[in-house]
Short mmCIF file of C-alpha atoms and ligand atoms in Angstrom, two decimals:
data_model
loop_
_atom_site.label_atom_id
_atom_site.label_comp_id
_atom_site.label_asym_id
_atom_site.label_seq_id
_atom_site.Cartn_x
_atom_site.Cartn_y
_atom_site.Cartn_z
CA MET A 13 -42.66 -105.97 46.87
CA TYR A 14 -40.10 -103.71 45.21
CA ARG A 15 -36.63 -103.93 46.61
CA SER A 16 -33.79 -101.97 45.05
CA LEU A 17 -30.95 -104.10 43.73
CA MET A 18 -28.56 -101.14 43.57
CA GLY A 19 -25.22 -102.34 44.90
CA ALA A 20 -26.50 -105.91 45.36
CA PRO A 21 -24.18 -108.87 44.61
CA ARG A 22 -23.95 -109.70 40.91
CA ILE A 23 -24.47 -113.40 40.22
CA GLY A 24 -23.49 -114.76 36.81
CA LEU A 25 -25.65 -117.70 35.70
CA THR A 26 -24.63 -120.16 33.01
CA SER A 27 -27.08 -120.78 30.18
CA SER A 28 -27.76 -123.70 27.86
CA PRO A 29 -28.45 -122.13 24.44
CA GLY A 30 -27.94 -125.53 22.77
CA VAL A 31 -31.20 -126.74 24.34
CA ILE A 32 -33.11 -123.46 24.05
CA GLU A 33 -36.19 -125.33 22.71
CA ASP A 34 -36.38 -127.39 25.88
CA ARG A 35 -39.36 -126.17 27.93
CA LEU A 36 -37.92 -127.61 31.13
CA VAL A 37 -34.78 -125.47 30.70
CA ALA A 38 -36.97 -122.38 30.19
CA THR A 39 -38.91 -123.21 33.37
CA LEU A 40 -35.66 -123.71 35.28
CA GLU A 41 -34.20 -120.41 34.02
CA ARG A 42 -37.23 -118.51 35.32
CA ALA A 43 -36.91 -120.32 38.64
CA TYR A 44 -33.17 -119.50 39.03
CA THR A 45 -33.96 -115.85 38.31
CA ALA A 46 -36.71 -115.78 40.95
CA ALA A 47 -34.52 -117.57 43.52
CA ILE A 48 -31.58 -115.18 42.99
CA LEU A 49 -33.87 -112.13 43.23
CA ARG A 50 -35.52 -113.56 46.34
CA ALA A 51 -32.07 -113.73 47.92
CA GLY A 52 -31.51 -110.03 47.12
CA SER A 53 -28.92 -110.61 44.39
CA ILE A 54 -28.78 -109.55 40.73
CA PRO A 55 -29.17 -112.43 38.22
CA LEU A 56 -27.04 -112.02 35.10
CA TYR A 57 -27.32 -114.74 32.47
CA LEU A 58 -24.06 -115.38 30.67
CA PRO A 59 -23.88 -116.45 27.03
CA VAL A 60 -21.56 -119.29 26.04
CA LEU A 61 -18.32 -117.50 25.17
CA GLU A 62 -14.79 -118.46 24.16
CA PRO A 63 -12.92 -119.77 27.23
CA ILE A 64 -10.35 -116.99 26.86
CA HIS A 65 -12.98 -114.48 28.05
CA ALA A 66 -13.66 -116.20 31.38
CA ASP A 67 -11.36 -114.02 33.51
CA ALA A 68 -12.77 -110.81 32.03
CA VAL A 69 -16.37 -111.92 32.60
CA VAL A 70 -15.67 -113.07 36.16
CA SER A 71 -14.08 -109.70 36.95
CA GLY A 72 -17.58 -108.20 36.59
CA LEU A 73 -19.22 -110.70 38.93
CA ASP A 74 -19.40 -111.35 42.68
CA GLY A 75 -20.58 -114.94 42.44
CA VAL A 76 -21.41 -117.69 39.95
CA LEU A 77 -24.39 -120.01 39.70
CA LEU A 78 -23.57 -123.03 37.53
CA THR A 79 -27.02 -124.12 36.38
CA GLY A 80 -28.55 -127.40 35.31
CA GLY A 81 -28.49 -128.63 31.73
CA GLY A 82 -27.25 -131.44 29.52
CA ASP A 83 -24.49 -133.95 30.08
CA VAL A 84 -20.77 -133.23 30.32
CA ASP A 85 -18.72 -134.82 27.53
CA PRO A 86 -16.92 -137.77 29.22
CA SER A 87 -13.77 -137.03 27.19
CA TRP A 88 -13.19 -134.30 29.81
CA TYR A 89 -12.45 -137.09 32.28
CA GLY A 90 -10.91 -139.55 29.85
CA ARG A 91 -13.85 -141.92 29.31
CA GLN A 92 -15.68 -143.21 26.26
CA PRO A 93 -19.33 -142.12 26.02
CA SER A 94 -21.88 -144.52 27.51
CA PRO A 95 -24.69 -145.56 25.08
CA ASP A 96 -27.07 -143.70 27.40
CA LEU A 97 -25.15 -140.43 27.43
CA GLY A 98 -27.43 -137.48 26.67
CA LYS A 99 -26.73 -134.55 24.38
CA VAL A 100 -23.39 -132.84 24.93
CA ASP A 101 -22.29 -129.35 23.87
CA ALA A 102 -18.53 -128.95 23.37
CA GLU A 103 -18.60 -125.12 23.38
CA GLN A 104 -20.69 -124.96 26.54
CA ASP A 105 -18.45 -127.49 28.32
CA SER A 106 -15.26 -125.58 27.38
CA TRP A 107 -16.73 -122.27 28.48
CA GLU A 108 -18.02 -123.56 31.81
CA MET A 109 -14.76 -125.36 32.65
CA ALA A 110 -12.93 -122.07 32.03
CA LEU A 111 -15.52 -120.19 34.08
CA VAL A 112 -14.93 -122.47 37.09
CA GLY A 113 -11.18 -121.94 36.76
CA ALA A 114 -11.59 -118.17 36.53
CA ALA A 115 -13.97 -118.04 39.50
CA LEU A 116 -11.53 -120.10 41.56
CA ALA A 117 -8.66 -117.80 40.57
CA ALA A 118 -10.72 -114.73 41.48
CA GLY A 119 -11.87 -116.31 44.74
CA ILE A 120 -15.57 -115.69 44.11
CA PRO A 121 -18.17 -118.12 45.48
CA MET A 122 -19.85 -120.74 43.31
CA LEU A 123 -23.09 -122.66 43.66
CA GLY A 124 -23.50 -125.61 41.28
CA ILE A 125 -26.91 -127.11 40.59
CA CYS A 126 -27.31 -130.52 38.92
CA ARG A 127 -25.14 -130.28 35.76
CA GLY A 128 -23.42 -127.33 37.47
CA SER A 129 -22.31 -129.53 40.35
CA GLN A 130 -21.05 -132.11 37.84
CA VAL A 131 -19.16 -129.44 35.87
CA MET A 132 -17.53 -128.27 39.11
CA ASN A 133 -16.43 -131.82 39.89
CA VAL A 134 -15.05 -132.51 36.40
CA ALA A 135 -13.28 -129.12 36.26
CA LEU A 136 -11.38 -130.19 39.39
CA GLY A 137 -10.36 -133.56 37.94
CA GLY A 138 -13.29 -135.73 39.09
CA THR A 139 -15.36 -138.23 37.12
CA LEU A 140 -19.09 -138.91 36.71
CA VAL A 141 -21.45 -141.85 36.65
CA GLN A 142 -22.72 -141.40 33.10
CA HIS A 143 -26.07 -143.14 33.59
CA LEU A 144 -27.34 -143.77 37.12
CA PRO A 145 -29.81 -146.56 36.16
CA ASP A 146 -26.68 -148.65 35.39
CA VAL A 147 -25.69 -148.57 39.08
CA THR A 148 -28.88 -148.03 41.13
CA THR A 149 -32.59 -148.85 41.11
CA LEU A 150 -33.57 -145.62 42.91
CA GLU A 151 -35.33 -143.30 40.45
CA HIS A 152 -33.28 -140.07 40.13
CA CYS A 153 -34.91 -138.59 37.03
CA VAL A 154 -38.51 -137.73 37.92
CA LYS A 155 -39.31 -134.83 35.58
CA GLU A 156 -43.09 -135.04 36.00
CA ARG A 157 -42.75 -134.24 39.73
CA CYS A 158 -39.97 -131.67 39.61
CA THR A 159 -41.41 -129.26 42.20
CA VAL A 160 -41.81 -131.75 45.06
CA PRO A 161 -39.38 -133.96 46.98
CA VAL A 162 -39.13 -137.46 45.48
CA HIS A 163 -36.31 -138.90 47.57
CA ASP A 164 -34.35 -138.03 50.69
CA VAL A 165 -30.70 -137.10 51.08
CA ARG A 166 -28.63 -137.31 54.24
CA VAL A 167 -26.68 -134.09 54.78
CA ALA A 168 -23.42 -134.22 56.75
CA GLY A 169 -23.94 -132.02 59.81
CA GLN A 170 -20.28 -131.05 60.03
CA SER A 171 -20.15 -129.39 56.62
CA ARG A 172 -20.77 -126.06 54.92
CA LEU A 173 -23.92 -127.53 53.41
CA GLY A 174 -24.99 -128.67 56.88
CA THR A 175 -24.69 -125.13 58.23
CA VAL A 176 -26.77 -123.83 55.29
CA VAL A 177 -29.60 -126.37 55.01
CA GLY A 178 -29.18 -128.18 58.34
CA GLY A 179 -27.73 -131.64 58.92
CA GLY A 180 -29.70 -134.88 58.66
CA TRP A 181 -32.43 -135.88 56.22
CA LEU A 182 -33.72 -133.50 53.59
CA GLY A 183 -36.34 -134.20 50.92
CA VAL A 184 -35.22 -133.28 47.40
CA ASN A 185 -36.48 -133.33 43.84
CA SER A 186 -34.40 -135.26 41.33
CA LEU A 187 -33.95 -134.50 37.62
CA HIS A 188 -30.59 -136.10 36.95
CA HIS A 189 -29.33 -139.28 35.34
CA GLN A 190 -25.66 -138.57 36.09
CA ALA A 191 -23.84 -138.06 39.39
CA VAL A 192 -20.39 -137.60 40.88
CA GLU A 193 -18.24 -140.74 40.82
CA LYS A 194 -14.64 -139.88 41.76
CA LEU A 195 -14.44 -136.57 43.61
CA GLY A 196 -12.54 -133.65 42.09
CA ASP A 197 -9.41 -132.34 43.84
CA GLY A 198 -10.29 -130.40 46.99
CA LEU A 199 -13.95 -131.45 46.92
CA THR A 200 -15.66 -133.57 49.54
CA ALA A 201 -19.03 -135.35 49.43
CA VAL A 202 -21.50 -133.85 51.94
CA ALA A 203 -24.89 -135.40 51.06
CA TRP A 204 -25.98 -138.83 49.85
CA ALA A 205 -29.22 -140.39 48.65
CA GLU A 206 -30.50 -143.60 50.29
CA ASP A 207 -28.71 -145.60 47.55
CA GLY A 208 -25.34 -143.93 48.30
CA THR A 209 -25.44 -141.62 45.27
CA VAL A 210 -23.45 -138.46 45.98
CA GLU A 211 -26.01 -135.64 46.07
CA ALA A 212 -23.80 -132.72 47.15
CA VAL A 213 -20.16 -131.68 47.15
CA GLU A 214 -18.29 -128.75 48.65
CA SER A 215 -14.77 -127.39 48.61
CA GLU A 216 -12.37 -127.83 51.46
CA GLY A 217 -10.09 -124.94 52.34
CA PRO A 218 -10.53 -121.30 51.42
CA HIS A 219 -12.60 -121.72 48.24
CA ARG A 220 -16.33 -121.22 48.59
CA MET A 221 -17.96 -123.88 46.43
CA LEU A 222 -21.18 -125.79 46.99
CA GLY A 223 -22.70 -128.19 44.50
CA VAL A 224 -26.05 -129.94 44.83
CA GLN A 225 -27.50 -132.59 42.57
CA TRP A 226 -31.12 -131.54 43.14
CA HIS A 227 -32.92 -128.37 41.98
CA PRO A 228 -33.43 -126.06 45.00
CA GLU A 229 -34.73 -123.26 42.73
CA LEU A 230 -37.94 -125.32 42.32
CA LEU A 231 -38.28 -125.85 46.09
CA VAL A 232 -37.74 -122.34 47.51
CA ASP A 233 -41.04 -122.41 49.41
CA ASP A 234 -39.05 -124.63 51.79
CA LEU A 235 -36.62 -122.21 53.48
CA ARG A 236 -33.93 -124.90 53.73
CA HIS A 237 -33.71 -124.91 49.93
CA ALA A 238 -34.03 -121.13 49.61
CA ALA A 239 -31.10 -120.92 52.06
CA LEU A 240 -28.72 -122.12 49.33
CA PHE A 241 -29.38 -118.94 47.33
CA ASP A 242 -29.14 -116.86 50.50
CA TRP A 243 -25.72 -118.48 51.09
CA LEU A 244 -24.53 -117.58 47.58
CA GLY A 245 -25.80 -114.00 47.95
CA ARG A 246 -24.20 -113.61 51.37
CA GLU A 247 -20.83 -114.95 50.21
CA ALA A 248 -21.00 -112.89 47.02
CA GLY A 249 -22.00 -109.84 49.08
CA GLN A 250 -18.76 -110.10 51.01
CA GLN A 251 -17.00 -110.14 47.67
CA ALA A 252 -18.93 -107.05 46.53
CA SER A 253 -18.17 -105.02 49.64
CA ALA A 254 -14.48 -106.02 49.51
CA ALA A 255 -14.36 -104.73 45.93
CA VAL A 256 -15.91 -101.41 46.97
CA LEU A 257 -13.37 -101.04 49.78
CA SER A 258 -10.42 -101.77 47.49
CA THR A 259 -11.76 -99.24 44.94
CA ALA A 260 -12.09 -96.64 47.70
CA ALA A 261 -8.56 -97.33 48.92
CA ALA A 262 -7.08 -97.01 45.41
MN1 MN B 319 -31.26 -137.63 43.11
#
């Protein structure tokens, strides 16, 4: 059904041009687009730009979706690469770190998915488990069943995530081989897999950041997963209407 997007919140999505041949990435990009539209927001894919442009780009957005993709270079958190580290993209890392900083400075909401959640954590000074099979036997990278839950996570009821998806157990898909290790400054863990792997983080205080390790864009038929995009749109919508009011007052 046609629904006008005039005046709807503008959500900037990160892209992974370095892995443009990857069919999974193409599938995911279509799914993010559909999930953002379903939530009544405008999806705007961002190219990888020089970090210096982050503030200017963010000034045209009401919210940011940090999408899934490759691994973050461990030099960002002062570690040597593990032998099992995947492909890294220095330009993409630099751009996305700057984007997180600019979005924080502008006070616009951020949803991080998979790599996006990891980028959020590293941008705030956290570290990552570079290869989960080194620390757990639970299978977290199940690409052949990416549209169905493959393991459960326990969501903290007393959390932002809990108010969005509900507290308690939630079935999730799992396409990651990395995860949050040490939390970034101002972030708190709010969901865990059965093996203790951190599956979601959120910001404390005034910032509006949520990061999930799973891929809710592939699970939107379940309203608890679709609710994450509704949350981003709602938070970004407050941003959009505040901007209209300040323009009117000027
Ligand atoms: Mn997982």
